[in-house]
Short mmCIF file of C-alpha atoms in Angstrom, two decimals:
data_model
loop_
_atom_site.label_atom_id
_atom_site.label_comp_id
_atom_site.label_asym_id
_atom_site.label_seq_id
_atom_site.Cartn_x
_atom_site.Cartn_y
_atom_site.Cartn_z
CA MET A 1 163.46 147.96 157.46
CA MET A 2 160.03 149.43 157.65
CA GLY A 3 158.24 152.38 156.14
CA LYS A 4 154.76 153.53 157.14
CA LYS A 5 153.12 150.32 158.38
CA SER A 6 155.75 147.98 156.98
CA ASP A 7 157.93 147.98 153.88
CA LYS A 8 157.53 144.22 153.80
CA ALA A 9 153.75 144.65 153.73
CA ALA A 10 154.00 147.46 151.20
CA GLN A 11 155.74 145.17 148.73
CA PRO A 12 153.93 141.85 149.32
CA GLY A 13 154.61 140.34 145.91
CA VAL A 14 158.36 140.82 145.93
CA PHE A 15 158.78 139.96 149.58
CA LYS A 16 156.57 136.87 149.56
CA ARG A 17 158.21 135.50 146.44
CA THR A 18 161.67 136.11 147.87
CA VAL A 19 160.86 134.43 151.18
CA ALA A 20 159.26 131.48 149.38
CA ALA A 21 162.41 131.06 147.27
CA ALA A 22 164.56 131.25 150.41
CA GLU A 23 162.48 128.65 152.22
CA ALA A 24 162.70 126.33 149.23
CA ILE A 25 166.48 126.11 149.50
CA ALA A 26 167.10 126.76 153.21
CA GLY A 27 166.16 123.38 154.64
CA GLY A 28 166.41 124.53 158.25
CA GLU A 29 164.04 125.08 161.15
CA MET A 30 162.90 127.97 163.30
CA GLU A 31 163.84 128.13 166.98
CA ARG A 32 161.45 130.23 169.06
CA GLY A 33 161.72 131.51 172.61
CA ASP A 34 160.44 134.34 174.75
CA ASP A 35 160.50 137.45 172.56
CA PHE A 36 162.91 136.03 169.99
CA ALA A 37 163.10 133.74 166.98
CA LEU A 38 166.14 132.39 165.14
CA TYR A 39 166.17 130.31 161.99
CA ARG A 40 168.75 127.51 162.09
CA TYR A 41 170.34 126.72 158.73
CA PRO A 42 171.78 123.25 158.12
CA ASP A 43 175.20 124.75 157.29
CA TYR A 44 176.99 127.99 156.49
CA GLU A 45 176.96 127.41 152.73
CA THR A 46 173.18 127.30 152.80
CA TYR A 47 173.00 130.54 154.79
CA ARG A 48 175.26 132.30 152.32
CA ALA A 49 173.30 130.96 149.32
CA VAL A 50 169.98 132.08 150.82
CA GLN A 51 171.25 135.57 151.64
CA THR A 52 172.81 136.01 148.20
CA LYS A 53 169.65 134.88 146.43
CA GLY A 54 167.53 137.19 148.59
CA ASN A 55 169.84 140.12 147.95
CA LYS A 56 169.60 139.70 144.21
CA ALA A 57 165.82 139.35 144.28
CA LYS A 58 165.43 142.61 146.22
CA LEU A 59 168.31 144.51 144.68
CA LYS A 60 166.13 147.35 143.43
CA ARG A 61 164.40 147.79 146.78
CA GLN A 62 165.48 150.34 149.36
CA PHE A 63 163.93 150.10 152.81
CA VAL A 64 165.66 152.64 155.05
CA LYS A 65 164.96 156.25 154.06
CA GLU A 66 167.38 159.14 153.70
CA SER A 67 165.34 161.09 156.25
CA HIS A 68 166.20 158.45 158.86
CA ILE A 69 169.91 158.48 158.06
CA GLU A 70 169.86 162.27 158.22
CA LEU A 71 168.34 162.01 161.72
CA LEU A 72 171.08 159.62 162.82
CA ALA A 73 173.76 161.82 161.27
CA LYS A 74 172.44 164.78 163.24
CA PHE A 75 172.68 162.69 166.41
CA LEU A 76 176.25 161.66 165.59
CA ASN A 77 177.24 165.24 164.79
CA GLN A 78 175.92 166.35 168.17
CA THR A 79 177.39 163.40 170.08
CA LEU A 80 180.76 162.85 168.39
CA GLY A 81 181.45 166.02 166.42
CA ALA A 82 183.34 165.55 163.16
CA THR A 83 183.81 161.88 162.23
CA THR A 84 186.41 160.24 160.01
CA PHE A 85 185.31 156.62 159.52
CA GLY A 86 182.07 154.67 159.75
CA LEU A 87 180.67 151.26 158.82
CA CYS A 88 177.21 150.23 157.66
CA HIS A 89 176.50 146.50 157.64
CA GLY A 90 174.19 144.79 155.17
CA THR A 91 173.59 147.72 152.84
CA ARG A 92 172.64 145.98 149.57
CA ARG A 93 172.61 149.05 147.25
CA GLY A 94 175.02 151.25 149.21
CA ALA A 95 172.54 154.06 149.91
CA GLU A 96 173.17 154.24 153.65
CA GLN A 97 176.88 155.01 153.41
CA ALA A 98 176.25 157.65 150.73
CA TRP A 99 173.65 159.38 152.90
CA PHE A 100 175.83 159.28 156.01
CA THR A 101 178.71 160.81 154.07
CA LYS A 102 176.37 163.53 152.80
CA HIS A 103 174.98 164.49 156.20
CA LEU A 104 177.87 163.90 158.62
CA ALA A 105 180.28 166.59 159.72
CA GLY A 106 183.84 165.94 158.64
CA ALA A 107 183.01 164.24 155.31
CA PRO A 108 184.05 160.83 156.68
CA GLU A 109 184.87 157.68 154.80
CA VAL A 110 181.86 155.37 155.23
CA ILE A 111 182.06 151.77 154.02
CA GLY A 112 179.15 149.38 153.59
CA THR A 113 179.25 145.60 153.66
CA GLU A 114 177.16 143.11 151.70
CA ILE A 115 177.50 139.32 151.64
CA SER A 116 176.36 139.04 148.02
CA ASP A 117 178.70 139.20 145.05
CA THR A 118 176.65 142.18 143.89
CA ALA A 119 178.57 144.34 146.37
CA ASP A 120 181.10 145.51 143.80
CA GLN A 121 178.32 147.11 141.75
CA PHE A 122 177.97 149.93 144.28
CA PRO A 123 180.36 152.64 145.51
CA ASN A 124 182.06 152.24 148.88
CA THR A 125 180.66 148.73 149.30
CA VAL A 126 182.69 145.59 149.96
CA GLN A 127 181.64 141.95 149.81
CA TRP A 128 181.87 140.77 153.38
CA ASP A 129 180.03 138.58 155.87
CA PHE A 130 179.25 140.96 158.72
CA HIS A 131 179.75 138.21 161.33
CA GLU A 132 183.47 138.22 160.59
CA THR A 133 186.25 140.37 162.02
CA ARG A 134 188.28 142.39 159.54
CA ASP A 135 191.63 143.40 160.99
CA ASN A 136 191.91 146.82 159.34
CA TRP A 137 188.55 147.90 160.78
CA VAL A 138 189.13 146.85 164.39
CA GLY A 139 189.04 149.80 166.81
CA ARG A 140 188.68 152.38 164.00
CA ALA A 141 185.02 153.25 163.45
CA ASP A 142 183.41 156.34 164.93
CA PHE A 143 180.10 154.57 164.37
CA VAL A 144 178.70 151.26 163.15
CA TYR A 145 175.13 151.22 161.82
CA SER A 146 172.79 148.47 160.65
CA ASN A 147 169.14 147.93 159.86
CA SER A 148 170.04 144.44 158.58
CA TRP A 149 171.01 142.73 161.83
CA ASP A 150 167.92 140.53 161.40
CA HIS A 151 169.89 138.70 158.68
CA ALA A 152 172.36 137.38 161.28
CA PHE A 153 172.48 133.63 161.86
CA ASP A 154 174.53 134.28 165.03
CA PRO A 155 173.57 137.74 166.32
CA VAL A 156 175.90 137.76 169.32
CA ARG A 157 178.84 136.96 167.05
CA ALA A 158 177.84 139.74 164.66
CA PHE A 159 177.38 142.31 167.45
CA SER A 160 180.71 141.32 168.95
CA ALA A 161 182.46 141.99 165.63
CA TRP A 162 180.71 145.36 165.29
CA ILE A 163 181.51 146.56 168.80
CA GLY A 164 185.09 145.46 168.19
CA GLN A 165 185.18 147.75 165.15
CA LEU A 166 184.32 150.82 167.23
CA ARG A 167 187.02 153.16 168.45
CA PRO A 168 186.91 154.08 172.16
CA GLY A 169 183.85 156.29 172.53
CA GLY A 170 182.40 155.10 169.22
CA VAL A 171 178.69 154.37 168.81
CA LEU A 172 176.73 151.33 167.61
CA LEU A 173 173.33 152.17 166.07
CA LEU A 174 170.78 149.38 165.53
CA ASP A 175 167.40 150.15 164.00
CA HIS A 176 164.44 148.20 165.32
CA THR A 177 161.14 148.12 163.41
CA ARG A 178 157.98 146.05 163.37
CA GLY A 179 159.55 144.01 160.57
CA GLN A 180 162.24 142.75 162.96
CA MET A 181 159.93 141.30 165.60
CA PRO A 182 159.96 137.52 166.16
CA ASP A 183 156.79 136.89 164.17
CA ALA A 184 158.41 138.46 161.09
CA SER A 185 161.35 136.03 161.06
CA ASN A 186 161.74 133.54 158.24
CA ALA A 187 164.38 131.70 156.24
CA LEU A 188 165.61 134.95 154.68
CA ASP A 189 165.40 137.18 157.78
CA PRO A 190 166.47 134.61 160.35
CA PHE A 191 166.64 136.67 163.53
CA GLY A 192 163.69 138.42 165.12
CA VAL A 193 163.55 139.88 168.59
CA SER A 194 161.54 142.37 170.62
CA PHE A 195 163.11 145.75 171.23
CA GLU A 196 163.47 145.04 174.93
CA ARG A 197 165.04 141.64 174.35
CA LEU A 198 167.52 143.14 171.89
CA GLN A 199 168.67 145.57 174.58
CA GLU A 200 168.86 142.74 177.12
CA MET A 201 170.99 140.69 174.73
CA LEU A 202 173.45 143.53 174.27
CA ALA A 203 173.57 144.20 178.01
CA ALA A 204 174.13 140.53 178.89
CA ASN A 205 177.02 140.15 176.46
CA PHE A 206 178.68 143.55 176.11
CA LEU A 207 177.96 145.81 179.09
CA ALA A 208 181.57 145.47 180.25
CA GLN A 209 182.62 147.12 176.98
CA GLY A 210 180.27 150.10 177.05
CA GLY A 211 176.80 151.36 177.89
CA PHE A 212 173.54 152.56 176.43
CA LEU A 213 172.71 156.10 175.42
CA PRO A 214 169.06 157.20 175.27
CA VAL A 215 166.98 155.42 172.63
CA ILE A 216 166.31 157.38 169.44
CA ASP A 217 162.56 157.02 168.85
CA ALA A 218 161.52 158.14 165.36
CA ARG A 219 158.21 156.27 165.18
CA LYS A 220 156.12 159.44 165.36
CA SER A 221 158.50 161.94 163.81
CA ASN A 222 159.19 159.93 160.65
CA PRO A 223 156.09 158.13 159.29
CA ASP A 224 158.10 156.90 156.28
CA TYR A 225 160.38 154.82 158.50
CA ARG A 226 159.02 154.09 161.94
CA ALA A 227 162.01 152.89 163.91
CA ARG A 228 163.47 152.94 167.37
CA VAL A 229 167.25 152.89 167.49
CA VAL A 230 169.32 151.14 170.13
CA VAL A 231 172.39 153.28 170.84
CA PHE A 232 175.37 151.56 172.48
CA ARG A 233 178.52 153.56 173.18
CA LYS A 234 181.87 151.86 173.62
CA ASN A 235 183.88 152.80 176.68
CA GLY A 236 186.27 155.66 176.04
#
């Protein structure tokens, strides 16, 4: 979720107003630890209301760039060959799934999820809370991608659902940018963690189900979207 120095910094008016509106209705508190932060909402209804309001306020904004999705598609083409089905979680406007479909071998079906009721405004997007398991996705996806995992109120639960959606040998791709560090967390983006701690979290909870592939580091090669990508492959 970061371009050049930071997409959040590049759009201070929109972002600051959106966070202020989220904090006004969230009514929770921030938990902080070593290399992580997690905002605790008073209840699920508040979380959903905050995320929906934030989505609508930023609906015209697009953070991840097509150049980054093209890079990931190239990696998937080389690693998996032709793909048939993929999932992108927290896509707001649906751009990610369109770009993956454009650049992936095999012209796969790629579905995006969005918690807001705006989801039905965009092609191949379904209204869905990405923490939840959806039976017809379990064990099907060649890949699951997200740059929106920092919107999780329970990241381990979300990652568990996503890994469960992978087919054997499928790949989980998680972008990590400066905007997802602990000091960037707030009532709208509740989860922040260092890159190393994110890897440790995945290893501690899911290493029995798969393993890491080399990190994709695009911080120098793509100045429009400086991200490192955690790559976790499900056991075949």
